[in-house]
Amino acid sequence: MAVILLVEDDPDQLELRAMTLESAGHEVRRASTAAEALALAEGAHAAVIDLRIPSLEDGVALLRTLEQR
């Protein structure tokens, strides 16, 4: 299955979504900030991102940065 980068600032939602993806057989890398996501992005096949993460970069900026890599 896929390696999925999951970015969500709400800890409960992060865990719930990760468990759902893992139960489907995926490897999930969890991040709660854009900085954590960038550090974990190497080799991920897909990303699920909260577009309103509170940080220096919002979710849309994070997507653009990941696309450039």
Tab-separated table of N, CA, C and O in Angstrom:
chain	number	residue	atom	x	y	z
A	1	MET	N	0.830	-1.191	0.000
A	1	MET	CA	0.000	0.000	0.000
A	1	MET	C	0.870	1.249	0.000
A	1	MET	O	2.082	1.169	0.002
A	2	ALA	N	0.260	2.394	0.088
A	2	ALA	CA	0.952	3.681	-0.039
A	2	ALA	C	1.524	4.168	1.287
A	2	ALA	O	1.042	3.811	2.365
A	3	VAL	N	2.535	5.004	1.163
A	3	VAL	CA	3.046	5.769	2.300
A	3	VAL	C	2.362	7.128	2.215
A	3	VAL	O	2.505	7.843	1.223
A	4	ILE	N	1.595	7.475	3.250
A	4	ILE	CA	0.790	8.690	3.227
A	4	ILE	C	1.269	9.654	4.303
A	4	ILE	O	1.426	9.282	5.461
A	5	LEU	N	1.475	10.896	3.903
A	5	LEU	CA	1.805	11.974	4.826
A	5	LEU	C	0.490	12.618	5.250
A	5	LEU	O	-0.246	13.137	4.414
A	6	LEU	N	0.192	12.566	6.530
A	6	LEU	CA	-1.055	13.109	7.072
A	6	LEU	C	-0.716	14.319	7.929
A	6	LEU	O	0.045	14.204	8.887
A	7	VAL	N	-1.273	15.481	7.569
A	7	VAL	CA	-0.979	16.721	8.286
A	7	VAL	C	-2.289	17.262	8.855
A	7	VAL	O	-3.198	17.618	8.113
A	8	GLU	N	-2.360	17.331	10.177
A	8	GLU	CA	-3.571	17.785	10.879
A	8	GLU	C	-3.154	18.345	12.224
A	8	GLU	O	-2.424	17.689	12.967
A	9	ASP	N	-3.595	19.565	12.533
A	9	ASP	CA	-3.185	20.188	13.797
A	9	ASP	C	-4.031	19.759	14.996
A	9	ASP	O	-3.610	19.917	16.130
A	10	ASP	N	-5.188	19.180	14.757
A	10	ASP	CA	-6.029	18.686	15.845
A	10	ASP	C	-5.587	17.263	16.184
A	10	ASP	O	-5.725	16.360	15.355
A	11	PRO	N	-5.034	17.025	17.384
A	11	PRO	CA	-4.490	15.712	17.720
A	11	PRO	C	-5.494	14.570	17.618
A	11	PRO	O	-5.148	13.470	17.188
A	12	ASP	N	-6.747	14.827	18.004
A	12	ASP	CA	-7.768	13.781	17.927
A	12	ASP	C	-8.074	13.417	16.473
A	12	ASP	O	-8.196	12.239	16.135
A	13	GLN	N	-8.209	14.431	15.620
A	13	GLN	CA	-8.471	14.181	14.207
A	13	GLN	C	-7.279	13.497	13.538
A	13	GLN	O	-7.459	12.617	12.699
A	14	LEU	N	-6.074	13.899	13.921
A	14	LEU	CA	-4.867	13.282	13.371
A	14	LEU	C	-4.861	11.783	13.669
A	14	LEU	O	-4.640	10.963	12.779
A	15	GLU	N	-5.139	11.434	14.903
A	15	GLU	CA	-5.121	10.029	15.305
A	15	GLU	C	-6.252	9.247	14.635
A	15	GLU	O	-6.043	8.136	14.138
A	16	LEU	N	-7.440	9.797	14.604
A	16	LEU	CA	-8.591	9.128	13.986
A	16	LEU	C	-8.341	8.868	12.504
A	16	LEU	O	-8.554	7.747	12.011
A	17	ARG	N	-7.866	9.874	11.791
A	17	ARG	CA	-7.620	9.717	10.357
A	17	ARG	C	-6.468	8.743	10.096
A	17	ARG	O	-6.524	7.943	9.168
A	18	ALA	N	-5.442	8.824	10.923
A	18	ALA	CA	-4.306	7.910	10.772
A	18	ALA	C	-4.759	6.466	10.990
A	18	ALA	O	-4.377	5.569	10.225
A	19	MET	N	-5.551	6.239	12.014
A	19	MET	CA	-6.038	4.879	12.292
A	19	MET	C	-6.876	4.352	11.131
A	19	MET	O	-6.769	3.175	10.769
A	20	THR	N	-7.690	5.213	10.540
A	20	THR	CA	-8.518	4.808	9.401
A	20	THR	C	-7.644	4.396	8.222
A	20	THR	O	-7.871	3.358	7.596
A	21	LEU	N	-6.632	5.204	7.921
A	21	LEU	CA	-5.733	4.890	6.809
A	21	LEU	C	-4.898	3.641	7.092
A	21	LEU	O	-4.682	2.808	6.209
A	22	GLU	N	-4.428	3.513	8.328
A	22	GLU	CA	-3.635	2.336	8.700
A	22	GLU	C	-4.461	1.060	8.641
A	22	GLU	O	-3.960	0.008	8.239
A	23	SER	N	-5.727	1.147	9.024
A	23	SER	CA	-6.583	-0.044	8.973
A	23	SER	C	-6.819	-0.498	7.532
A	23	SER	O	-7.138	-1.658	7.289
A	24	ALA	N	-6.621	0.415	6.586
A	24	ALA	CA	-6.726	0.062	5.164
A	24	ALA	C	-5.391	-0.437	4.622
A	24	ALA	O	-5.274	-0.723	3.435
A	25	GLY	N	-4.374	-0.524	5.504
A	25	GLY	CA	-3.100	-1.093	5.111
A	25	GLY	C	-2.018	-0.109	4.721
A	25	GLY	O	-0.941	-0.502	4.300
A	26	HIS	N	-2.277	1.179	4.868
A	26	HIS	CA	-1.295	2.192	4.490
A	26	HIS	C	-0.316	2.476	5.629
A	26	HIS	O	-0.654	2.333	6.805
A	27	GLU	N	0.887	2.904	5.260
A	27	GLU	CA	1.828	3.432	6.249
A	27	GLU	C	1.545	4.926	6.354
A	27	GLU	O	1.497	5.622	5.337
A	28	VAL	N	1.343	5.424	7.566
A	28	VAL	CA	0.983	6.821	7.766
A	28	VAL	C	2.078	7.542	8.537
A	28	VAL	O	2.491	7.088	9.605
A	29	ARG	N	2.525	8.647	7.989
A	29	ARG	CA	3.453	9.536	8.687
A	29	ARG	C	2.643	10.721	9.180
A	29	ARG	O	2.024	11.426	8.402
A	30	ARG	N	2.653	10.935	10.489
A	30	ARG	CA	1.825	11.969	11.111
A	30	ARG	C	2.624	13.251	11.330
A	30	ARG	O	3.737	13.208	11.828
A	31	ALA	N	1.992	14.393	11.016
A	31	ALA	CA	2.593	15.695	11.272
A	31	ALA	C	1.500	16.648	11.728
A	31	ALA	O	0.373	16.592	11.236
A	32	SER	N	1.841	17.524	12.669
A	32	SER	CA	0.855	18.500	13.130
A	32	SER	C	1.232	19.927	12.736
A	32	SER	O	0.467	20.858	12.992
A	33	THR	N	2.386	20.105	12.100
A	33	THR	CA	2.800	21.424	11.613
A	33	THR	C	3.398	21.279	10.217
A	33	THR	O	3.789	20.178	9.804
A	34	ALA	N	3.510	22.397	9.518
A	34	ALA	CA	4.129	22.378	8.191
A	34	ALA	C	5.588	21.950	8.284
A	34	ALA	O	6.075	21.195	7.444
A	35	ALA	N	6.286	22.400	9.308
A	35	ALA	CA	7.698	22.035	9.471
A	35	ALA	C	7.861	20.530	9.655
A	35	ALA	O	8.743	19.910	9.059
A	36	GLU	N	7.014	19.923	10.480
A	36	GLU	CA	7.062	18.473	10.657
A	36	GLU	C	6.751	17.761	9.339
A	36	GLU	O	7.393	16.772	8.998
A	37	ALA	N	5.778	18.277	8.602
A	37	ALA	CA	5.396	17.660	7.337
A	37	ALA	C	6.556	17.675	6.354
A	37	ALA	O	6.823	16.672	5.685
A	38	LEU	N	7.242	18.796	6.262
A	38	LEU	CA	8.371	18.890	5.337
A	38	LEU	C	9.470	17.910	5.717
A	38	LEU	O	10.105	17.316	4.852
A	39	ALA	N	9.677	17.715	7.003
A	39	ALA	CA	10.708	16.783	7.468
A	39	ALA	C	10.332	15.330	7.174
A	39	ALA	O	11.207	14.495	6.949
A	40	LEU	N	9.038	15.020	7.133
A	40	LEU	CA	8.567	13.648	6.932
A	40	LEU	C	8.174	13.330	5.489
A	40	LEU	O	7.835	12.195	5.182
A	41	ALA	N	8.230	14.315	4.599
A	41	ALA	CA	7.694	14.156	3.252
A	41	ALA	C	8.512	13.248	2.353
A	41	ALA	O	7.964	12.657	1.424
A	42	GLU	N	9.779	13.090	2.615
A	42	GLU	CA	10.656	12.298	1.748
A	42	GLU	C	10.103	10.888	1.550
A	42	GLU	O	9.872	10.156	2.505
A	43	GLY	N	9.850	10.530	0.305
A	43	GLY	CA	9.409	9.181	-0.014
A	43	GLY	C	7.921	8.917	0.152
A	43	GLY	O	7.469	7.813	-0.114
A	44	ALA	N	7.153	9.905	0.602
A	44	ALA	CA	5.711	9.700	0.733
A	44	ALA	C	5.077	9.652	-0.655
A	44	ALA	O	5.486	10.372	-1.560
A	45	HIS	N	4.083	8.800	-0.834
A	45	HIS	CA	3.421	8.641	-2.126
A	45	HIS	C	2.217	9.560	-2.260
A	45	HIS	O	1.778	9.833	-3.363
A	46	ALA	N	1.666	9.988	-1.144
A	46	ALA	CA	0.476	10.830	-1.158
A	46	ALA	C	0.467	11.678	0.107
A	46	ALA	O	1.153	11.374	1.072
A	47	ALA	N	-0.317	12.751	0.067
A	47	ALA	CA	-0.436	13.617	1.244
A	47	ALA	C	-1.896	13.975	1.471
A	47	ALA	O	-2.637	14.214	0.530
A	48	VAL	N	-2.285	13.968	2.739
A	48	VAL	CA	-3.600	14.437	3.163
A	48	VAL	C	-3.312	15.584	4.116
A	48	VAL	O	-2.694	15.384	5.163
A	49	ILE	N	-3.732	16.798	3.726
A	49	ILE	CA	-3.298	17.984	4.455
A	49	ILE	C	-4.488	18.832	4.877
A	49	ILE	O	-5.372	19.128	4.073
A	50	ASP	N	-4.473	19.237	6.137
A	50	ASP	CA	-5.415	20.222	6.659
A	50	ASP	C	-5.013	21.557	6.046
A	50	ASP	O	-3.913	22.045	6.280
A	51	LEU	N	-5.846	22.143	5.224
A	51	LEU	CA	-5.472	23.370	4.519
A	51	LEU	C	-5.426	24.597	5.423
A	51	LEU	O	-4.936	25.647	5.017
A	52	ARG	N	-5.888	24.484	6.659
A	52	ARG	CA	-5.893	25.626	7.571
A	52	ARG	C	-5.004	25.383	8.783
A	52	ARG	O	-5.322	25.802	9.886
A	53	ILE	N	-3.873	24.733	8.592
A	53	ILE	CA	-2.979	24.492	9.719
A	53	ILE	C	-2.383	25.814	10.196
A	53	ILE	O	-1.977	26.629	9.392
A	54	PRO	N	-2.369	26.038	11.497
A	54	PRO	CA	-1.839	27.300	12.020
A	54	PRO	C	-0.317	27.219	12.183
A	54	PRO	O	0.184	26.540	13.058
A	55	SER	N	0.374	27.855	11.298
A	55	SER	CA	1.822	27.867	11.368
A	55	SER	C	2.340	28.954	10.451
A	55	SER	O	1.562	29.735	9.907
A	56	LEU	N	3.628	28.987	10.248
A	56	LEU	CA	4.196	29.967	9.332
A	56	LEU	C	3.700	29.751	7.916
A	56	LEU	O	3.606	30.682	7.134
A	57	GLU	N	3.406	28.516	7.571
A	57	GLU	CA	2.867	28.195	6.254
A	57	GLU	C	1.493	27.579	6.431
A	57	GLU	O	1.311	26.713	7.257
A	58	ASP	N	0.532	28.023	5.632
A	58	ASP	CA	-0.754	27.340	5.684
A	58	ASP	C	-0.700	26.105	4.801
A	58	ASP	O	0.321	25.817	4.166
A	59	GLY	N	-1.770	25.356	4.762
A	59	GLY	CA	-1.793	24.105	4.022
A	59	GLY	C	-1.551	24.271	2.529
A	59	GLY	O	-0.886	23.447	1.904
A	60	VAL	N	-2.065	25.340	1.940
A	60	VAL	CA	-1.866	25.568	0.510
A	60	VAL	C	-0.394	25.838	0.220
A	60	VAL	O	0.167	25.301	-0.735
A	61	ALA	N	0.251	26.652	1.043
A	61	ALA	CA	1.681	26.916	0.860
A	61	ALA	C	2.486	25.634	1.045
A	61	ALA	O	3.460	25.395	0.325
A	62	LEU	N	2.078	24.810	1.981
A	62	LEU	CA	2.754	23.532	2.197
A	62	LEU	C	2.637	22.642	0.953
A	62	LEU	O	3.619	22.053	0.514
A	63	LEU	N	1.457	22.586	0.367
A	63	LEU	CA	1.260	21.805	-0.868
A	63	LEU	C	2.182	22.300	-1.982
A	63	LEU	O	2.795	21.508	-2.692
A	64	ARG	N	2.273	23.610	-2.124
A	64	ARG	CA	3.138	24.177	-3.170
A	64	ARG	C	4.594	23.812	-2.922
A	64	ARG	O	5.329	23.461	-3.852
A	65	THR	N	5.033	23.878	-1.677
A	65	THR	CA	6.409	23.524	-1.342
A	65	THR	C	6.674	22.052	-1.640
A	65	THR	O	7.722	21.698	-2.193
A	66	LEU	N	5.735	21.186	-1.281
A	66	LEU	CA	5.899	19.762	-1.548
A	66	LEU	C	5.949	19.473	-3.048
A	66	LEU	O	6.724	18.635	-3.499
A	67	GLU	N	5.135	20.177	-3.829
A	67	GLU	CA	5.141	19.999	-5.281
A	67	GLU	C	6.495	20.389	-5.874
A	67	GLU	O	6.969	19.760	-6.808
A	68	GLN	N	7.115	21.428	-5.341
A	68	GLN	CA	8.397	21.902	-5.859
A	68	GLN	C	9.515	20.915	-5.572
A	68	GLN	O	10.502	20.878	-6.282
A	69	ARG	N	9.358	20.133	-4.514
A	69	ARG	CA	10.372	19.143	-4.174
A	69	ARG	C	10.268	17.962	-5.090
A	69	ARG	O	10.985	17.137	-5.286
